[in-house]
C-alpha positions as YAML, in Angstrom:
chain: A
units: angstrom
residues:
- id: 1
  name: UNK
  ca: [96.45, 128.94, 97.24]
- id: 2
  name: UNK
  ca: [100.21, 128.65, 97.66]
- id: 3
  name: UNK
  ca: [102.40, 129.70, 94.46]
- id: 4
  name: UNK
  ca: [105.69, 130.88, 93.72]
- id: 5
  name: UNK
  ca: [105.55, 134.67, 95.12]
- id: 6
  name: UNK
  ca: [104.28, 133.37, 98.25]
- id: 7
  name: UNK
  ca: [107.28, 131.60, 98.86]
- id: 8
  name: UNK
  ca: [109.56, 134.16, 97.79]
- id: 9
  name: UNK
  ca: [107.58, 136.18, 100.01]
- id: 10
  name: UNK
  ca: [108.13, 134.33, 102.90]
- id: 11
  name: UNK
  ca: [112.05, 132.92, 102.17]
- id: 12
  name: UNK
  ca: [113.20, 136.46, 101.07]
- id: 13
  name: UNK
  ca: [113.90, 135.92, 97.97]
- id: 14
  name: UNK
  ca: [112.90, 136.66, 94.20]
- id: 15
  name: UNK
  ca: [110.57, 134.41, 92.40]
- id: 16
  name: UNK
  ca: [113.03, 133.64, 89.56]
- id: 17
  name: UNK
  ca: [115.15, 132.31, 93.03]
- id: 18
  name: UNK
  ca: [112.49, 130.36, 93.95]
- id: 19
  name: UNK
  ca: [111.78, 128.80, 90.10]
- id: 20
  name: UNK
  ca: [115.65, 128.46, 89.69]
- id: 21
  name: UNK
  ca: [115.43, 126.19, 93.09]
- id: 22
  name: UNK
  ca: [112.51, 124.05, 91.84]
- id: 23
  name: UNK
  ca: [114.23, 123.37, 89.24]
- id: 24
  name: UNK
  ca: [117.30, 122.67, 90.50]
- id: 25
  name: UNK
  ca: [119.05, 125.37, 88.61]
- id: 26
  name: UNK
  ca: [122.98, 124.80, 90.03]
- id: 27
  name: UNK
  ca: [123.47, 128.74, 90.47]
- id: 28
  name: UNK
  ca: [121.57, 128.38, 93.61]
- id: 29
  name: UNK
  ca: [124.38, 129.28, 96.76]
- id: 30
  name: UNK
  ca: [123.31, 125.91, 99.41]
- id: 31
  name: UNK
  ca: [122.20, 128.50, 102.39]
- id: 32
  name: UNK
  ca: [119.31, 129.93, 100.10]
- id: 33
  name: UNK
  ca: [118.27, 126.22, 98.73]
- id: 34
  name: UNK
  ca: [118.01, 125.10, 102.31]
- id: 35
  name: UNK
  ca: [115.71, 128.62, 102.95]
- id: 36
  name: UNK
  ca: [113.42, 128.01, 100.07]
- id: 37
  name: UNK
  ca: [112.82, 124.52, 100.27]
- id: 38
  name: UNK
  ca: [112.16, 124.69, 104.03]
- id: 39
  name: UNK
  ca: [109.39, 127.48, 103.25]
- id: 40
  name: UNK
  ca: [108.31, 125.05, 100.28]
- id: 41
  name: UNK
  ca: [107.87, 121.95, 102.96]
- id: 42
  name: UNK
  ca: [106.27, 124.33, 104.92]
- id: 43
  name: UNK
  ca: [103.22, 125.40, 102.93]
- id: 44
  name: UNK
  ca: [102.92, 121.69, 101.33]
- id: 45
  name: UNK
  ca: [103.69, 123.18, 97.10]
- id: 46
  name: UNK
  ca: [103.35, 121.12, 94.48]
- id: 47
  name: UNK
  ca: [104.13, 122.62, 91.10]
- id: 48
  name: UNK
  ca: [100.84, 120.92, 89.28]
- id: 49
  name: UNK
  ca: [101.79, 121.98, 85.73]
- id: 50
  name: UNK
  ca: [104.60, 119.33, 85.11]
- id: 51
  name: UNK
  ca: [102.47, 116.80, 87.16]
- id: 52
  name: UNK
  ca: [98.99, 116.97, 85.34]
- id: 53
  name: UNK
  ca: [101.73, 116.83, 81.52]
- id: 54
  name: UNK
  ca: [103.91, 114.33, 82.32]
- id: 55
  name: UNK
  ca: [103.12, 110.35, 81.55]
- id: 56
  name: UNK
  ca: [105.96, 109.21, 83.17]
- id: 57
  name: UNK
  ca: [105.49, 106.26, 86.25]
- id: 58
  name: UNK
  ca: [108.92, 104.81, 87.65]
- id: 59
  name: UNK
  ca: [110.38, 101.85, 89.17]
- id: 60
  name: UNK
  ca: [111.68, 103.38, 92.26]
- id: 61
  name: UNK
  ca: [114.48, 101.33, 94.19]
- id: 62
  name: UNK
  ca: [114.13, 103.05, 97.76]
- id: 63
  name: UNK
  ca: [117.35, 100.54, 99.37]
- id: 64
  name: UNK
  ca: [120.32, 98.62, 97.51]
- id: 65
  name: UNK
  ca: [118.74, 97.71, 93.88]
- id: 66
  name: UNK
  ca: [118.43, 94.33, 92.52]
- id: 67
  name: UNK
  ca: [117.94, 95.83, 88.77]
- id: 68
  name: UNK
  ca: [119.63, 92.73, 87.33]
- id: 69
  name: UNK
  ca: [117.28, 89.58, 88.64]
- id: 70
  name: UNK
  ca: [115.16, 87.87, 87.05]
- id: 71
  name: UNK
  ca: [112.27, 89.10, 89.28]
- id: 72
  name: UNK
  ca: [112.73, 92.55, 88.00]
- id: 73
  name: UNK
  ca: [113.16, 91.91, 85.03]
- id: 74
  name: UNK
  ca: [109.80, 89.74, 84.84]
- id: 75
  name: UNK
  ca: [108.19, 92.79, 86.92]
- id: 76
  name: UNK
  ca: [108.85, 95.14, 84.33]
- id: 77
  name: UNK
  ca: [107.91, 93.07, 81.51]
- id: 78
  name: UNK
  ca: [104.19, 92.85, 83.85]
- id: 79
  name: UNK
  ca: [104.23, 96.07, 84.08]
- id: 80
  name: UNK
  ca: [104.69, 97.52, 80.67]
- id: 81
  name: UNK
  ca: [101.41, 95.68, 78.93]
- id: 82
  name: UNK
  ca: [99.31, 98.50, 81.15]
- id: 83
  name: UNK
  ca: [102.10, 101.16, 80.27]
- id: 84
  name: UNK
  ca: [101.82, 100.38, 77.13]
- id: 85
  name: UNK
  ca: [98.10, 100.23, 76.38]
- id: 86
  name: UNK
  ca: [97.38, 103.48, 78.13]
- id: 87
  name: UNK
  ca: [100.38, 105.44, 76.96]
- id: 88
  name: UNK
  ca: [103.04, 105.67, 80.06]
- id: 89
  name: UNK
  ca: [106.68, 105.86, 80.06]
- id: 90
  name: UNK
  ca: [109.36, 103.42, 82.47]
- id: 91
  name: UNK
  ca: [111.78, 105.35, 84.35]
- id: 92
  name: UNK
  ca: [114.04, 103.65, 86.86]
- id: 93
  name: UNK
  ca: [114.95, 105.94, 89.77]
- id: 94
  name: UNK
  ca: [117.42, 105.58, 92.90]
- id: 95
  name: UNK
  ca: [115.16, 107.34, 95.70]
- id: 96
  name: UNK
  ca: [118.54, 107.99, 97.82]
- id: 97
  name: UNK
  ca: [120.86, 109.46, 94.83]
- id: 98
  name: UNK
  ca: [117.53, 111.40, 93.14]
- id: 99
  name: UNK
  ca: [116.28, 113.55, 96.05]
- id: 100
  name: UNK
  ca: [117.82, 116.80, 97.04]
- id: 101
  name: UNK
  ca: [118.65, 118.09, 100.68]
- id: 102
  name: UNK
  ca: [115.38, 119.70, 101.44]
- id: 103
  name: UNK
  ca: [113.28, 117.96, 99.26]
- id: 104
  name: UNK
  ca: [110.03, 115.95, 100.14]
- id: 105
  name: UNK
  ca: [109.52, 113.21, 97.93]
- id: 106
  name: UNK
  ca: [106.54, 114.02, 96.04]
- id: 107
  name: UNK
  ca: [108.52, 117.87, 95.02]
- id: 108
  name: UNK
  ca: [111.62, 115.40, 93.81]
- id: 109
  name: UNK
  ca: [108.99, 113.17, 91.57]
- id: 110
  name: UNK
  ca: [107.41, 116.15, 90.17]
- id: 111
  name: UNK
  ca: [110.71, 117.77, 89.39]
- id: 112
  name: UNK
  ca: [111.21, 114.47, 87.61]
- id: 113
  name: UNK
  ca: [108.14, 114.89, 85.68]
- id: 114
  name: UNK
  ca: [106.87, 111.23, 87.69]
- id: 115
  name: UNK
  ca: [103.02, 110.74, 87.76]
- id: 116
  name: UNK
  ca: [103.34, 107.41, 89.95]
- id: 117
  name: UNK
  ca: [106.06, 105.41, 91.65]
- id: 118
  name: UNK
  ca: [105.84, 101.41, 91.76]
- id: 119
  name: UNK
  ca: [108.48, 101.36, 94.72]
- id: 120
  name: UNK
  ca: [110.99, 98.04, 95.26]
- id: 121
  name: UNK
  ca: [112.37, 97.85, 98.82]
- id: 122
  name: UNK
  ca: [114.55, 96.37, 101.75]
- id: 123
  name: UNK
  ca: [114.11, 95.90, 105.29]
- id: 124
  name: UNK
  ca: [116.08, 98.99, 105.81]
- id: 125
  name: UNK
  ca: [114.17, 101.22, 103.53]
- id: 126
  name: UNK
  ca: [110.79, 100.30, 104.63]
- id: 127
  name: UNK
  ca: [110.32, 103.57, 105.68]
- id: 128
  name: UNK
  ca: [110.94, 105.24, 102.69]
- id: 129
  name: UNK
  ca: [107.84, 103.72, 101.45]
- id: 130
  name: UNK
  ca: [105.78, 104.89, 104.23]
- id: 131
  name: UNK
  ca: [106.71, 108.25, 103.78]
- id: 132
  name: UNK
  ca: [106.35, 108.18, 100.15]
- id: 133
  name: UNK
  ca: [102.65, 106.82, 100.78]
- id: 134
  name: UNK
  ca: [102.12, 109.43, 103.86]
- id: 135
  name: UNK
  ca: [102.45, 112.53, 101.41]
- id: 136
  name: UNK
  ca: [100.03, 111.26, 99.55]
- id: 137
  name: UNK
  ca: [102.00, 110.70, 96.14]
- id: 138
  name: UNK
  ca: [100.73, 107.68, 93.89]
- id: 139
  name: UNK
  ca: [102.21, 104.60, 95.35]
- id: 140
  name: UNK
  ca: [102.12, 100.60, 95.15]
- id: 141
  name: UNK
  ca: [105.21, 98.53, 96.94]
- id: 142
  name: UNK
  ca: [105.91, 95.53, 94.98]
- id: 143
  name: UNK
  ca: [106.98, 92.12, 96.93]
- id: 144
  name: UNK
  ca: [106.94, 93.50, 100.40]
- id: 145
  name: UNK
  ca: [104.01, 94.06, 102.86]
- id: 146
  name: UNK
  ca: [102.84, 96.86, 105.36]
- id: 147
  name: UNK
  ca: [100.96, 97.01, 108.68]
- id: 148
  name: UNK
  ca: [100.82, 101.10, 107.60]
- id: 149
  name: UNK
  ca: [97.04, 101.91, 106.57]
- id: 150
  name: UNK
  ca: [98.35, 104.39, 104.06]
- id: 151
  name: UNK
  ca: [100.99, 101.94, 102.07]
- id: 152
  name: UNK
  ca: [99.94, 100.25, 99.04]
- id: 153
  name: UNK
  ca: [101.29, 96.71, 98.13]
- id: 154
  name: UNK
  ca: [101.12, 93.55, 96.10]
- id: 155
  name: UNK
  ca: [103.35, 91.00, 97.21]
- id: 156
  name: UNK
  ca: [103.82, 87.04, 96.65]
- id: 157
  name: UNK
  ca: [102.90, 85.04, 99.85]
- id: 158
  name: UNK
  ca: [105.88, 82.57, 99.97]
- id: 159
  name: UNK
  ca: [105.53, 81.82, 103.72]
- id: 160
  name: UNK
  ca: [103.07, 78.94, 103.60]
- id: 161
  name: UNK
  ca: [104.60, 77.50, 100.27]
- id: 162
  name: UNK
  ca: [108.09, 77.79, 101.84]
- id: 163
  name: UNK
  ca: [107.06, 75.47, 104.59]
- id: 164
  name: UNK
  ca: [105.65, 72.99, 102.31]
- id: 165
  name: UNK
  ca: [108.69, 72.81, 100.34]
- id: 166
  name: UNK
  ca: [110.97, 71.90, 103.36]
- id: 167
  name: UNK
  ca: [108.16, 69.88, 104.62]
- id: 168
  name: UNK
  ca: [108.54, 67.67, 101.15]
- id: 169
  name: UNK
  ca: [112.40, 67.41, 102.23]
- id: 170
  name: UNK
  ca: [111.97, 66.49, 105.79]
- id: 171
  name: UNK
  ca: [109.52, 63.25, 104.01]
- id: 172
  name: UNK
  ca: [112.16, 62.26, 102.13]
- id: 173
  name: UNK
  ca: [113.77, 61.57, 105.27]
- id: 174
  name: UNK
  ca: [115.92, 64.37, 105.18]
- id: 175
  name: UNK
  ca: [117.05, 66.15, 108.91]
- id: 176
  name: UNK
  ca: [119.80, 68.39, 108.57]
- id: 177
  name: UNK
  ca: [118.60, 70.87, 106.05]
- id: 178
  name: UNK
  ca: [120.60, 73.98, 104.99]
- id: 179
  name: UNK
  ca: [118.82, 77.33, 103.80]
- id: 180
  name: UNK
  ca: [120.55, 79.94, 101.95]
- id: 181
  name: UNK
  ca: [119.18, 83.71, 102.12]
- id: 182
  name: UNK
  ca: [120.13, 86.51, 100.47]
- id: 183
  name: UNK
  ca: [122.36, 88.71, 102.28]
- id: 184
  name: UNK
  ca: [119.90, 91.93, 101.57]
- id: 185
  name: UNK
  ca: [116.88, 91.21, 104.15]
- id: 186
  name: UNK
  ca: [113.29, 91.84, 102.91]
- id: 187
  name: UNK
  ca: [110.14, 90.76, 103.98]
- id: 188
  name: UNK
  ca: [110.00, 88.11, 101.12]
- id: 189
  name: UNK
  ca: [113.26, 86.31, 102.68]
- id: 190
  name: UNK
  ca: [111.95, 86.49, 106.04]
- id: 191
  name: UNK
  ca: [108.80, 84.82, 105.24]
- id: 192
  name: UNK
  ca: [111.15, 81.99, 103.31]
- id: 193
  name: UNK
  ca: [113.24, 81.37, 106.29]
- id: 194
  name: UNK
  ca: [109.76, 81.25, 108.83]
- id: 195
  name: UNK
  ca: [108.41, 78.87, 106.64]
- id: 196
  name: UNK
  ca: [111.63, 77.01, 106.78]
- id: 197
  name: UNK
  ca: [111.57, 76.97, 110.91]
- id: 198
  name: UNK
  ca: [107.51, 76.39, 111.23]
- id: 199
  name: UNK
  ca: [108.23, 73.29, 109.32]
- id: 200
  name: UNK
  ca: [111.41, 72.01, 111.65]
- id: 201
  name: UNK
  ca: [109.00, 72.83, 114.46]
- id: 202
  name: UNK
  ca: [106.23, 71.33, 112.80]
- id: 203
  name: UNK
  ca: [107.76, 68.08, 112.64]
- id: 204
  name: UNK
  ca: [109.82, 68.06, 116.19]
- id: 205
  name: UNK
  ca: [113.35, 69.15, 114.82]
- id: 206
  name: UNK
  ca: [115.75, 71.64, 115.89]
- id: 207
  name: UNK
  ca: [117.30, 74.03, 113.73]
- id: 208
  name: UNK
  ca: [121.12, 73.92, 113.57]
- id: 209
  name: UNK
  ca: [122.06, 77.84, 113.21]
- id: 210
  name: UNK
  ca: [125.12, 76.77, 110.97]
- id: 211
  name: UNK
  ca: [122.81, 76.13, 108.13]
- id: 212
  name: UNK
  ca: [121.09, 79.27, 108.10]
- id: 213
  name: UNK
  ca: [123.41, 80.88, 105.07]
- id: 214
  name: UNK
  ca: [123.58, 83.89, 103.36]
- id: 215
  name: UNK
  ca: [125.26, 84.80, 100.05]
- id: 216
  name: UNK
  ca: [124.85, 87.85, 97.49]
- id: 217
  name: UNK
  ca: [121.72, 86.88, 95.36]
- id: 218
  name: UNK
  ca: [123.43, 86.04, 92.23]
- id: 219
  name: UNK
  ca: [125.38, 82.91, 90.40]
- id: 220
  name: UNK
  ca: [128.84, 83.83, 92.25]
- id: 221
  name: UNK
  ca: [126.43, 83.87, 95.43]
- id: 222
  name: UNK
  ca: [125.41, 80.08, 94.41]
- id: 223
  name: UNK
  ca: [128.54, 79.01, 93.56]
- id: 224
  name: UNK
  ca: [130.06, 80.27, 97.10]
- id: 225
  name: UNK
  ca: [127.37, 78.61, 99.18]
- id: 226
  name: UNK
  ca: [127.67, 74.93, 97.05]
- id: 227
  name: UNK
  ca: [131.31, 74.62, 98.03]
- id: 228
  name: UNK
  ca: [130.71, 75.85, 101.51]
- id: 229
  name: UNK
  ca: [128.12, 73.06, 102.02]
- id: 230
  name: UNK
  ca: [130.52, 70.90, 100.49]
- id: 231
  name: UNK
  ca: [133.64, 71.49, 102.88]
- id: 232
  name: UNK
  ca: [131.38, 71.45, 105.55]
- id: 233
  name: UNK
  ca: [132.40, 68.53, 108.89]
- id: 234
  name: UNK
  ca: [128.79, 67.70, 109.05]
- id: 235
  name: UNK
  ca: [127.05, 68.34, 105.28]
- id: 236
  name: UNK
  ca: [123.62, 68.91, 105.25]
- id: 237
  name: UNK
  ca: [121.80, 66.04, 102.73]
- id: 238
  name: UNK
  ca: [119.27, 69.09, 101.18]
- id: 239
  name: UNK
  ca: [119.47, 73.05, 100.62]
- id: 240
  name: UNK
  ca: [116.53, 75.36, 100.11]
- id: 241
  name: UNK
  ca: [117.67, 78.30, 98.54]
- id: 242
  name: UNK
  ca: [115.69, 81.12, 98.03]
- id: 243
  name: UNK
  ca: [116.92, 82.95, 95.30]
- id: 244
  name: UNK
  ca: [116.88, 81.76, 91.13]
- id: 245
  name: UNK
  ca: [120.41, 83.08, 90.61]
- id: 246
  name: UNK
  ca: [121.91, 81.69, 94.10]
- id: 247
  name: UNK
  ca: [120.60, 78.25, 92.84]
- id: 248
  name: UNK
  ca: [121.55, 78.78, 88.95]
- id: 249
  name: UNK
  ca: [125.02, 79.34, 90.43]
- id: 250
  name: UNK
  ca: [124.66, 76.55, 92.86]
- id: 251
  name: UNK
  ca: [123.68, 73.76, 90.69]
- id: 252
  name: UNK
  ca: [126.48, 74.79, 88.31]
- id: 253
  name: UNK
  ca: [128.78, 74.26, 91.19]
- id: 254
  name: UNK
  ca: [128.14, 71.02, 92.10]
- id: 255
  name: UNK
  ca: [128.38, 69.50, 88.08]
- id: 256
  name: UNK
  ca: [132.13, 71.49, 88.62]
- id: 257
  name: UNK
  ca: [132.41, 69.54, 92.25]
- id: 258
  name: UNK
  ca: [131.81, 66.32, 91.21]
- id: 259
  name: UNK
  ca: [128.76, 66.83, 93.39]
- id: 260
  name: UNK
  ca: [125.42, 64.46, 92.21]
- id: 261
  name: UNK
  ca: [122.29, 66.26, 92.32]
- id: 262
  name: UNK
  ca: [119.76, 64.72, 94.03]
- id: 263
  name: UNK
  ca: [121.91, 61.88, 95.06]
- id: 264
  name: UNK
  ca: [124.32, 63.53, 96.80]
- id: 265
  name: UNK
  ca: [122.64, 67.00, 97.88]
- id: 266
  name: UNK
  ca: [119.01, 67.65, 97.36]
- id: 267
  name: UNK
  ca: [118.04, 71.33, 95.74]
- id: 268
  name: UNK
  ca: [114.62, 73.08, 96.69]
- id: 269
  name: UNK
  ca: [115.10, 76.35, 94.39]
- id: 270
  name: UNK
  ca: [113.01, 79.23, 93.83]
- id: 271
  name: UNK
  ca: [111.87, 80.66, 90.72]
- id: 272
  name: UNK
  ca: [110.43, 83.89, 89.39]
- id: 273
  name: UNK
  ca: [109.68, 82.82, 85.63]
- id: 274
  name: UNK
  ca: [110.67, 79.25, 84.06]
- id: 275
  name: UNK
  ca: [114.60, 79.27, 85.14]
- id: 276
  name: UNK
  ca: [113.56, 75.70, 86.95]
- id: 277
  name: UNK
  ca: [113.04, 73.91, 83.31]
- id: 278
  name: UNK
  ca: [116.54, 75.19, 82.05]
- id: 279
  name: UNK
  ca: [118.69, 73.77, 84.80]
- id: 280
  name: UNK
  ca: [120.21, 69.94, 85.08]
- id: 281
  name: UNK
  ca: [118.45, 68.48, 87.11]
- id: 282
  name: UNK
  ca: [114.94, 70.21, 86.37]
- id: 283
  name: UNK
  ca: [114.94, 72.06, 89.60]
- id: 284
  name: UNK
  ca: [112.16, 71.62, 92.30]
- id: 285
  name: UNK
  ca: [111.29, 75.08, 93.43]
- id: 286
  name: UNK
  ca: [108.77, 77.38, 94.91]
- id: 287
  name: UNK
  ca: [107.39, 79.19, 91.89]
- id: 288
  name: UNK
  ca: [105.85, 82.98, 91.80]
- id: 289
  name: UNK
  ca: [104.27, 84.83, 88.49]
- id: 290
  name: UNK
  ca: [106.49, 88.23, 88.90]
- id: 291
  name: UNK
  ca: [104.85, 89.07, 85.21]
- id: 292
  name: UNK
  ca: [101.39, 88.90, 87.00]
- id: 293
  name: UNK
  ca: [103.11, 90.95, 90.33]
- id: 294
  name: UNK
  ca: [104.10, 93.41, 87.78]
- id: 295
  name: UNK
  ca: [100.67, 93.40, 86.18]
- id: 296
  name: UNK
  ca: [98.83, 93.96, 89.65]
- id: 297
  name: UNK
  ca: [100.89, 96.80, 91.05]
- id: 298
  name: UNK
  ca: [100.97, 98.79, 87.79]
- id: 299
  name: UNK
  ca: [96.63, 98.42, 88.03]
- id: 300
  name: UNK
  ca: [96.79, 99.67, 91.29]
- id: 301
  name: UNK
  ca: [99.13, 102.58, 90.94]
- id: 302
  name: UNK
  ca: [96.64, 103.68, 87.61]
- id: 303
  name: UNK
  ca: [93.73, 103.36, 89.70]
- id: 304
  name: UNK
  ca: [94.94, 106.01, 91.83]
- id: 305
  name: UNK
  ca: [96.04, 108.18, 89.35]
- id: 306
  name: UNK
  ca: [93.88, 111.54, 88.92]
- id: 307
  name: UNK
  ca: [91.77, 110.76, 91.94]
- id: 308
  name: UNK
  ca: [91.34, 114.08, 93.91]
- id: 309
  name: UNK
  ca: [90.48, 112.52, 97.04]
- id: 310
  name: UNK
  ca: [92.78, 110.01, 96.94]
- id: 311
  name: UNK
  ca: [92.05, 106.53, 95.46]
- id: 312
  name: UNK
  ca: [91.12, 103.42, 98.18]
- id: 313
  name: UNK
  ca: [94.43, 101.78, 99.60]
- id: 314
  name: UNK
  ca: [95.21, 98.20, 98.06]
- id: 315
  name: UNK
  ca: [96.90, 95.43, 100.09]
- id: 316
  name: UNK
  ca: [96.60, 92.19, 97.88]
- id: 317
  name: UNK
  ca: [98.96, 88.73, 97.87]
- id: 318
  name: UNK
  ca: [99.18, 86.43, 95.00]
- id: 319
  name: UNK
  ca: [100.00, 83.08, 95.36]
- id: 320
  name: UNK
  ca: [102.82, 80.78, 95.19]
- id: 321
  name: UNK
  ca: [103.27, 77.49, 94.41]
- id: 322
  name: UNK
  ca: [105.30, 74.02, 94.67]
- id: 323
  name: UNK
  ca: [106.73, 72.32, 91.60]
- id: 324
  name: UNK
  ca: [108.12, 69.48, 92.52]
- id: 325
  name: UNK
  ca: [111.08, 67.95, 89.86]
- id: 326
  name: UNK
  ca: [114.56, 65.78, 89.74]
- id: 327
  name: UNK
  ca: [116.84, 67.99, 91.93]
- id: 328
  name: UNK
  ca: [115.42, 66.16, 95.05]
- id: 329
  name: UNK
  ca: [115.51, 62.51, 95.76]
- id: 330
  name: UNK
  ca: [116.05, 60.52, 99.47]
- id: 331
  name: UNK
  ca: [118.45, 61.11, 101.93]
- id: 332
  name: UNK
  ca: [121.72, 59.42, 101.09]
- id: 333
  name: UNK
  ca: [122.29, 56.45, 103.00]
...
């Protein structure tokens, strides 16, 4: 079995080299970091010490964070009943600043004294995940999907819901429908915007590319996209927007623009908690539970925890849902 001397045996170096490099002592010179973790990689160690002591499981953003939305915030509140009752810790962890030049990721989690990672993604750092998943360290992705047998996830299917809601639009006899997106593509978006289109199709209309929007997920994102609809030549009558914050900000907006909501411009939100009761109008929106998401992927991630020969691979989807309020009305005449 692989230990310490080995790999000083191997990079040419001492063992108290090879302990200071684990341990990312900084009197390591670059050259012989790069020789010992390369040897490391090689053999596949894992100091197990720090991993079988440690009841630490983190939130791991592998892409551009979104720490501040409500979705997280309603994720980690799922999350920490199970923390809680069985006695684990929260730490939040940037996978591109945390790991070292050499590194695999399961060495930089057990250097971090991590037993599990519930991992938060983009589009571009999908593969982050994968290879997170691949080395065989304790994994669930939370709101995105994989076609990779070895990924875990629990996700919200929005897709089907999504058309529904812009189906309800298009039967209030609206046609030229805007969608806003966030500018930060995930799988979750994507899904938003195909439900958008499948309905269009659905019903025999053509999409007009120059309402397909995109603004930063958050209130100054809303307020942006409501007085871009509103200087537009040819306004769209409704919006979907597929964010809580974009439309928080939005809906402010329009009170500031003189703009009447849903007689003027109808608003199909989306909503992670119970935002959609605390806004004027109550907002219609596509609803998920991101408590119960949170809830779901932290069960997963303990069910693979101290399994030897690896724990089965979950791929679930909760639901989501239509709630139908007063921000949506007719098409103005």
């Amino acid at each position: 079995m692989a230990n310490i001397r080995h790999i000083a045996k191997q990079a040419g170096v001492s063992a108290t080299t090879v302990s200071r490099v684990l341990n990312n002592h900084p009197q390591v010179s670059a050259s012989v970091r790069a020789r010992v973790m390369a040897v490391t990689n090689e053999i596949g160690y894992v100091p197990t010490i720090g991993r079988k002591s440690t009841s630490n499981i983190a939130l791991v953003y592998t892409g551009v964070s979104s720490l501040g939305s409500p979705f997280d915030a309603a994720l980690m509140f799922g999350m920490s009943g199970g923390m809680e009752e069985y006695g684990y810790d929260l730490m939040i962890l940037d996978a591109r600043r945390a790991r070292q030049p050499g590194e695999t990721y399961t060495q930089m989690f057990v250097r971090k004294g991590i037993r599990g990672a519930i991992l938060r993604t983009t589009a571009q750092a999908r593969s982050v995940c994968e290879a997170i998943a691949d080395e065989g360290f304790p994994c669930v992705v939370v709101g995105d999907r994989f076609e990779s047998p070895s990924v875990s996830f629990v996700y919200s299917d929005s897709r089907e819901t999504s058309r529904e809601a812009v189906e309800h639009l298009i039967g209030l006899g609206h046609r030229r429908i805007a969608i806003c997106l966030n500018i930060v593509d995930d799988s979750d978006h994507a899904d938003r915007l195909a439900g958008y289109r499948q309905a269009h199709a659905d019903h025999g209309l053509e999409v007009d590319r120059k309402l397909i929007l995109r603004v930063p997920a958050n209130r100054e994102g809303g307020m942006q996209l409501m007085r871009r609809l509103m200087t537009m030549p040819d306004r769209p009558t409704a919006v979907f927007i597929t964010d809580p914050l974009t439309a928080l900000g939005a809906m402010g907006e329009a009170r500031k623009l003189g703009v009447e909501i849903p007689r003027d411009l109808s608003v199909v939100g989306f909503d992670d908690a119970e935002m959609r009761y605390g806004m004027y109008p109550e907002l219609t929106a596509i609803c998920q539970d991101a408590a119960a998401l949170g809830r779901e992927a932290f069960a997963a991630l303990y069910g693979m925890l101290d399994q030897p020969d690896g724990a089965p691979v979950v791929k679930k989807a909760l639901r989501t849902w239509l709630e139908v309020h007063a921000s949506t009305g007719p098409r103005p005449e």
